[in-house]
Short mmCIF file of C-alpha atoms and ligand atoms in Angstrom, two decimals:
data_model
loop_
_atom_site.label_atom_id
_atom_site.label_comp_id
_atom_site.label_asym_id
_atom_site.label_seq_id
_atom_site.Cartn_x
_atom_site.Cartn_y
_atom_site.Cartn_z
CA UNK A 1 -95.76 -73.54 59.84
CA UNK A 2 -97.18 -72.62 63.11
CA UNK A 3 -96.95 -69.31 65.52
CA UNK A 4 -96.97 -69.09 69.49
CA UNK A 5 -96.42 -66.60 71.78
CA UNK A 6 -95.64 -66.12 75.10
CA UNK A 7 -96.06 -63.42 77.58
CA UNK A 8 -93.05 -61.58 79.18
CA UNK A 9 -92.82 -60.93 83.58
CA UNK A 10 -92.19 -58.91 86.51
CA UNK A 11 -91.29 -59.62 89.51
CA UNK A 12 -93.02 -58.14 92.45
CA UNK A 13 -91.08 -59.87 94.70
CA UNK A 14 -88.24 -61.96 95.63
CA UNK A 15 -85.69 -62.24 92.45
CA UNK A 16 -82.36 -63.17 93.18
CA UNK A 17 -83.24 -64.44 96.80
CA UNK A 18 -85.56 -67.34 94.59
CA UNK A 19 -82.40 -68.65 93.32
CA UNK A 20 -81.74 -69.37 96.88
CA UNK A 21 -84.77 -71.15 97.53
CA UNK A 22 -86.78 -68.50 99.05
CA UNK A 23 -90.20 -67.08 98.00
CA UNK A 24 -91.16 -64.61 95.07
CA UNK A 25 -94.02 -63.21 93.60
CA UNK A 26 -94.28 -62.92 89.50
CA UNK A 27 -96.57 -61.59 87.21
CA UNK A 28 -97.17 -61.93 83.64
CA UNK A 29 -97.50 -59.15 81.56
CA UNK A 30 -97.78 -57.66 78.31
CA UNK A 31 -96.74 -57.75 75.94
CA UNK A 32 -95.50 -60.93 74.37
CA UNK A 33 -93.07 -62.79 72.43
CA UNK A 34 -94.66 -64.57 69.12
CA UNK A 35 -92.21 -67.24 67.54
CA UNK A 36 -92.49 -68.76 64.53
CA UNK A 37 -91.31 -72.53 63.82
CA UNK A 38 -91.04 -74.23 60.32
CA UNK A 39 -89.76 -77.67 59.46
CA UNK A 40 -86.97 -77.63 57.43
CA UNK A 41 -84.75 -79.98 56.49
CA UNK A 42 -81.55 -77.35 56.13
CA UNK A 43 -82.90 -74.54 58.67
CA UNK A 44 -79.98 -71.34 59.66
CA UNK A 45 -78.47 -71.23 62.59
CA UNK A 46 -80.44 -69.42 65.02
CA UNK A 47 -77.29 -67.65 66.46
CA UNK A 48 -79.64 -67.78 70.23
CA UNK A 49 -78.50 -70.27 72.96
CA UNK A 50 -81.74 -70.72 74.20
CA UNK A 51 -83.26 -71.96 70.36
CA UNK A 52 -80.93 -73.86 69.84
CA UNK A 53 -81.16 -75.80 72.85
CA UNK A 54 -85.04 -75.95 72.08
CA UNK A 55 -84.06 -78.04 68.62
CA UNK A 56 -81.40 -80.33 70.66
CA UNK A 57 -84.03 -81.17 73.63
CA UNK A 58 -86.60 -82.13 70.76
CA UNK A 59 -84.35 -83.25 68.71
CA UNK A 60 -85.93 -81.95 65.68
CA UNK A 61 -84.29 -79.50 62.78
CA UNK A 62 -86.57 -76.28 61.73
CA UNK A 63 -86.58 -72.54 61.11
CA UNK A 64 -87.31 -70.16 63.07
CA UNK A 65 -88.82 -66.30 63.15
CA UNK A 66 -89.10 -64.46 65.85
CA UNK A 67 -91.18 -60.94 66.04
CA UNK A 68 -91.02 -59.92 70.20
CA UNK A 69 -92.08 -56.65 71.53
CA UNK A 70 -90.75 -57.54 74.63
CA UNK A 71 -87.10 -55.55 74.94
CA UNK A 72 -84.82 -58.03 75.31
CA UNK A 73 -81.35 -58.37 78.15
CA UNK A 74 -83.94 -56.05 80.36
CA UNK A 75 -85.20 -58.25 83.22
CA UNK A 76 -88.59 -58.82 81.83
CA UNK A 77 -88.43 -62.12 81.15
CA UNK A 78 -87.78 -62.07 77.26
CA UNK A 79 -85.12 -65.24 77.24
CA UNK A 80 -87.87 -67.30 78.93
CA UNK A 81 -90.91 -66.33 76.95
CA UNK A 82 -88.78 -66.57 73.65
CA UNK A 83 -88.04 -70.43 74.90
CA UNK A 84 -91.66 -71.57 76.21
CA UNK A 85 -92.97 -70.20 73.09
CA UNK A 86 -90.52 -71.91 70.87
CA UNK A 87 -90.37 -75.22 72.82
CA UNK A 88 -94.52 -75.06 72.11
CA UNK A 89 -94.32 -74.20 68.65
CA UNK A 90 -92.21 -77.18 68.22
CA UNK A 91 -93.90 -79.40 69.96
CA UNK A 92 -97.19 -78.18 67.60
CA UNK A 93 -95.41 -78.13 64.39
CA UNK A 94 -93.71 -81.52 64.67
CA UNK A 95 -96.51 -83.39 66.58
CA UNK A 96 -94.65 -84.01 69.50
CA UNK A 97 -97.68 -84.08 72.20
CA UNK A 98 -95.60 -82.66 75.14
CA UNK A 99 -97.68 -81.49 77.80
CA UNK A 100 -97.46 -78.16 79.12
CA UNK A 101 -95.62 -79.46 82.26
CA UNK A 102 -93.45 -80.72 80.58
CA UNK A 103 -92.57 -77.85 77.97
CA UNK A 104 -92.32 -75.74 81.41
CA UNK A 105 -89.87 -77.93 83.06
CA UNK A 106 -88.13 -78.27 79.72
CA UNK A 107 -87.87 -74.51 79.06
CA UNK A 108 -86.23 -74.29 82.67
CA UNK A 109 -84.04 -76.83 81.97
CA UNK A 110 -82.44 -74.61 78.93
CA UNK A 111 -82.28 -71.42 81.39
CA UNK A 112 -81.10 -73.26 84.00
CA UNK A 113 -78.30 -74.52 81.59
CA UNK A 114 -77.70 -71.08 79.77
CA UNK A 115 -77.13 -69.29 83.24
CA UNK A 116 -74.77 -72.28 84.19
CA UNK A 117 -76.80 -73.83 86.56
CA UNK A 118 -78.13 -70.85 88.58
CA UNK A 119 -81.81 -70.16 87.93
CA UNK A 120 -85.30 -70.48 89.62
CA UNK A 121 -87.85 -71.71 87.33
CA UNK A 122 -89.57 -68.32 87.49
CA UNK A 123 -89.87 -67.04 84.49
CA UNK A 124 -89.85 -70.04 82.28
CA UNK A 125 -93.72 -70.87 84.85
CA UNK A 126 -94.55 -67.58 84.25
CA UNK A 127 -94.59 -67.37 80.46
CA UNK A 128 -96.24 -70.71 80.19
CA UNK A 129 -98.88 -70.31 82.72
CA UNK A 130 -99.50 -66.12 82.57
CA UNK A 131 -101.08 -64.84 85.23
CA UNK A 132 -99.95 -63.61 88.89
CA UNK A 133 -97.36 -66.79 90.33
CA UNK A 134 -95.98 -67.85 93.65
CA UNK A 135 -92.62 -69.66 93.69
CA UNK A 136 -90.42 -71.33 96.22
CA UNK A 137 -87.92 -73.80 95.88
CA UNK A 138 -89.59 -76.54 93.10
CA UNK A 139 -93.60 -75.22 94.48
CA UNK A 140 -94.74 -73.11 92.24
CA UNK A 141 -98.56 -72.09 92.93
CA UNK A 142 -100.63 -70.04 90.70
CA UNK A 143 -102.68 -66.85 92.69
CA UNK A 144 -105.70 -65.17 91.88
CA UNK A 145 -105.16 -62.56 89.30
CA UNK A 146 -105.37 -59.15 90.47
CA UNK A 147 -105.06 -56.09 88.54
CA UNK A 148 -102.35 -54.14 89.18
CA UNK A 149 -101.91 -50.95 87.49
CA UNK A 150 -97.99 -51.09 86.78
CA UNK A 151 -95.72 -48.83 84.67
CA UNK A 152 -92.46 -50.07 83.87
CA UNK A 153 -89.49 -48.60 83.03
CA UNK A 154 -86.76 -49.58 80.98
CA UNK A 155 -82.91 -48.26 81.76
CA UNK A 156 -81.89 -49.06 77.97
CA UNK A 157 -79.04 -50.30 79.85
CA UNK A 158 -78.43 -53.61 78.81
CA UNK A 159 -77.46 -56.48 81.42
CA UNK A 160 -76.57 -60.45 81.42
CA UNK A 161 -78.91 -62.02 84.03
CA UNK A 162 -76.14 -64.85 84.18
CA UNK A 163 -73.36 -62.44 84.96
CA UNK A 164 -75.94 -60.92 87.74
CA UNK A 165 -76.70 -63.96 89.30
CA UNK A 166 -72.98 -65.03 89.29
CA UNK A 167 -72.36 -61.53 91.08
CA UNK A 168 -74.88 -62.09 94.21
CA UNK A 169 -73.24 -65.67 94.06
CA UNK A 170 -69.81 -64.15 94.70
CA UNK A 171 -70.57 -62.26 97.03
CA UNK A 172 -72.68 -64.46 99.12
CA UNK A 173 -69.56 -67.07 99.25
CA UNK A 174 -67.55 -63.84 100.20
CA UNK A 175 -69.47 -62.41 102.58
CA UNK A 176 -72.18 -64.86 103.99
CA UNK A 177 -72.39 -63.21 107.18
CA UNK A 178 -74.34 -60.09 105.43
CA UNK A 179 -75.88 -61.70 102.28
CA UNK A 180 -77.90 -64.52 104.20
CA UNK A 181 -80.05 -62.23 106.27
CA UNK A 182 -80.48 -60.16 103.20
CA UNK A 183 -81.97 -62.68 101.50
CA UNK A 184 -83.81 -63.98 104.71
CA UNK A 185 -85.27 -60.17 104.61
CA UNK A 186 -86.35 -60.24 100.76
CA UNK A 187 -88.14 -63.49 101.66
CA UNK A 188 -90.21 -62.22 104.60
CA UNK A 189 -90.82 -59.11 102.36
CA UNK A 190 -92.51 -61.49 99.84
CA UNK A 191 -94.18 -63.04 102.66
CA UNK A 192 -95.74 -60.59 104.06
CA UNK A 193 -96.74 -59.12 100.49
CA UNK A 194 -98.50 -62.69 100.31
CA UNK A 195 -100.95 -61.01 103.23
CA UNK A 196 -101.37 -57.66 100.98
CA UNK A 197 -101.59 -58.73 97.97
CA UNK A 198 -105.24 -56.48 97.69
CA UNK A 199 -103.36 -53.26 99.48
CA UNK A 200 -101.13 -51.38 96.99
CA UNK A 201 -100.15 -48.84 99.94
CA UNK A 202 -98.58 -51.24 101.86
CA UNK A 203 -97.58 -53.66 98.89
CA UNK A 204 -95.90 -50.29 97.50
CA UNK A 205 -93.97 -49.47 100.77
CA UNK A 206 -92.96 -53.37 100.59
CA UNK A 207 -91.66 -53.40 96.86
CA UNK A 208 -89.63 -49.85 98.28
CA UNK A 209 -87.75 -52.01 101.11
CA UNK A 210 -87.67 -55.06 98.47
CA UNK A 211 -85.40 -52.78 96.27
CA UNK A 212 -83.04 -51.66 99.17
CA UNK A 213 -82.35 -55.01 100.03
CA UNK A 214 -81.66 -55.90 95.80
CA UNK A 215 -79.25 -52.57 96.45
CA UNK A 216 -77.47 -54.09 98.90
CA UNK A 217 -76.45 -56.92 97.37
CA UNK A 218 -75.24 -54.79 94.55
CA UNK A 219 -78.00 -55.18 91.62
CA UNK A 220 -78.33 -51.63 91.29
CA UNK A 221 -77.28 -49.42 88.82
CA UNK A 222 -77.42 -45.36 89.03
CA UNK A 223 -79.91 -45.33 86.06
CA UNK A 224 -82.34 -47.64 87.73
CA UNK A 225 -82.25 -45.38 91.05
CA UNK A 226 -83.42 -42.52 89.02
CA UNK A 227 -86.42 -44.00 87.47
CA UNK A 228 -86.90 -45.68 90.79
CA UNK A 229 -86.63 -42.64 93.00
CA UNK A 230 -88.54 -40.48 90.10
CA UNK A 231 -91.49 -42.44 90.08
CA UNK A 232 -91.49 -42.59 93.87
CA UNK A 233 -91.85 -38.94 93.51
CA UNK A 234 -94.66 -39.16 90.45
CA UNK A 235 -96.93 -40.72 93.27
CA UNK A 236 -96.28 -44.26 92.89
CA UNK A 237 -97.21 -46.44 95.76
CA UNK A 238 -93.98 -47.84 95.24
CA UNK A 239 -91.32 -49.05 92.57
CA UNK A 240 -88.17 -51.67 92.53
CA UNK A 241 -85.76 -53.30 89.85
CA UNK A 242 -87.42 -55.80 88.40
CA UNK A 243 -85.27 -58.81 87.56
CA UNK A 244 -81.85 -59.31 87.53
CA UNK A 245 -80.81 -55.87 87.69
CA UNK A 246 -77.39 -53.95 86.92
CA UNK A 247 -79.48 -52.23 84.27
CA UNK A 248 -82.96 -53.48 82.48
CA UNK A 249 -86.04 -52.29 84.00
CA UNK A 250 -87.64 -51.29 87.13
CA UNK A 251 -91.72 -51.19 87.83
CA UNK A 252 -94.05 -49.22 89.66
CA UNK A 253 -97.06 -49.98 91.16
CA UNK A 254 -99.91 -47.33 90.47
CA UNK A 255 -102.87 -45.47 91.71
CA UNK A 256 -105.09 -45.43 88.11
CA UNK A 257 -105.29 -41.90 87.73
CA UNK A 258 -101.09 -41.48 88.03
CA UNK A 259 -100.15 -43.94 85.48
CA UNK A 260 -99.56 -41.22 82.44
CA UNK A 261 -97.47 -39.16 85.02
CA UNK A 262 -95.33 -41.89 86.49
CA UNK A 263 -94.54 -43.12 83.05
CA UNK A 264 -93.85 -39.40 81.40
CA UNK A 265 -91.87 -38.88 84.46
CA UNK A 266 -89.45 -42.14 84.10
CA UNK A 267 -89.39 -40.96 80.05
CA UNK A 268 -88.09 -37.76 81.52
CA UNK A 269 -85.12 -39.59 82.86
CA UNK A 270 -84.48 -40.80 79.26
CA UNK A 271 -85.65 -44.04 79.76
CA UNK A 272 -88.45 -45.98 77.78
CA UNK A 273 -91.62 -46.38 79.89
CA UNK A 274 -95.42 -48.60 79.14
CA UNK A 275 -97.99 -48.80 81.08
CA UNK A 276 -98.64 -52.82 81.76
CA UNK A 277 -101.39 -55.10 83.27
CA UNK A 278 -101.72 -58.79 84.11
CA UNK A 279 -101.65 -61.16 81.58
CA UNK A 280 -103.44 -63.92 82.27
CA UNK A 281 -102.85 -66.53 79.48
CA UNK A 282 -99.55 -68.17 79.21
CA UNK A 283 -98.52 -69.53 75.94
CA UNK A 284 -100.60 -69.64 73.46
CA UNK A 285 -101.29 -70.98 69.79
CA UNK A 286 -101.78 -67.76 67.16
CA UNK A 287 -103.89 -67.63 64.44
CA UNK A 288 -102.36 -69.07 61.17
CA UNK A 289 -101.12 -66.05 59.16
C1 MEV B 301 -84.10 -63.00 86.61
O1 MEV B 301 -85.28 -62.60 85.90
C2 MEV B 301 -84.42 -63.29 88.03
C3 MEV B 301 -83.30 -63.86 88.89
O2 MEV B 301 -83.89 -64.13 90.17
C4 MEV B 301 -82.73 -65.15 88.32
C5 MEV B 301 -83.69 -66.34 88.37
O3 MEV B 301 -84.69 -66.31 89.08
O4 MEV B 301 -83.37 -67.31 87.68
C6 MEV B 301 -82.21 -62.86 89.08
#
């Protein structure tokens, strides 16, 4: 019996316009995802898309526990860190001697299939690297950590990141004429955070036009514009959906000395808040229990 774990993301940057090739900024945060993996010859059903499509790719039969404080159907990445750290548990328990690579492009495979062939390999890098990650198109480039001081806040509203991506998909065929320079415009946004990256004021006014442009192509939801806006108003340098919105979460980027405000004024909007921070390791192996 063995235990991984696997940290959970933002995005600073660039979701939904990634799918379309463009660039995005991710971080990994805390906290993490620790999963469980036993061989067994008669294992349950694990009643999860993404686990079972772990077992079929390694073709190997086992049980599985899984104990996340990560919420999950919020944007912060918990499908993907649930499926790095299973795909590496498996790998462990079973002596399969995949490399990390490969359990990366593996784990994107399975999201790519679960969201029906719409997905950037994001969140699946994130989780198995950690740390603070550039993406575009099939480059994915780690950058030197920084430490941002984030709070995040979580709508309680619960969304499909499929169903979102299918959304922007629709509308994009319907109305290509406005979507395409929308998602030109979140790509220079990451782009130009790329030359901030140490300069929350303008990296917060950057994130604030990032989340218009998510708006417009109808990822919002009324909840996440009131822990947006509140936040905004709690003296964050600035604060965006995060993910596939249409519910989930949205972060803020923070001076130090705010954080406890921001995040008691986004619980104030009765939402769930934590204060986060980079996390640097990707998956992992846990002590045996
Ligand atoms: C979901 O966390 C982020 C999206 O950009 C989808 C993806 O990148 O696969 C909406």
């Amino acid at each position: 019996m063995v235990t991984w774990s696997a940290p959970g993301k933002v995005f600073l940057f660039g979701e939904h316009a990634v799918v379309y090739g463009k660039p995005a900024i991710a971080m990994a945060i805390k906290p993490r995802v620790f999963v469980t993996v036993r061989k067994s010859r008669a294992p349950h059903p694990a009643k999860s898309p993404y686990i079972d499509s772990c077992f079929d790719e390694m073709g190997v039969k086992g049980s599985v526990y899984i104990n996340s404080q990560l919420p999950s159907s919020s944007g912060l990445g918990s499908s993907a860190a649930v499926t790095v750290a299973t795909l590496a548990a498996i790998n462990d328990e079973f002596g399969i001697n995949n490399s990390r690579e490969q359990i990366a492009e593996m784990a994107f495979n399975i999201e790519k299939k679960v969201q029906k062939g719409r997905a950037s390999p994001t969140d699946t890098t994130v989780s198995t690297y950690g740390g603070l990650v550039f993406i575009m198109g099939a480059s994915r480039r780690r950058l030197p950590p920084e430490s941002f001081q984030m709070v995040v806040g979580n709508t309680m509203v619960s969304h499909s990141t499929s169903k979102m991506v299918e959304m922007v998909a629709d509308l994009k065929k319907k109305n290509p004429e406005i979507c395409d320079p929308v998602l030109d415009a979140i790509g220079g946004i990451t782009m130009s955070a790329m030359h901030h990256l140490v300069d929350p004021v303008q990296l917060g006014r950057l994130m604030n036009m990032n989340n218009s442009l998510l708006e417009v192509l109808g990822v919002g939801h009324p909840a996440l514009s009131r822990l947006v806006l509140s936040a905004r108003t709690a003296g964050a340098y600035g604060a965006k959906i995060t993910g596939a919105g249409g519910g989930g979460c949205m972060v803020a980027l923070c001076p130090k000395h705010l954080k406890s405000r921001i995040a008691s004024a986004i619980e104030a909007c009765e939402a769930r808040a934590f204060v986060t921070n980079i996390d640097t390791e990707g998956v992992r192996k846990e002590k045996d229990v």
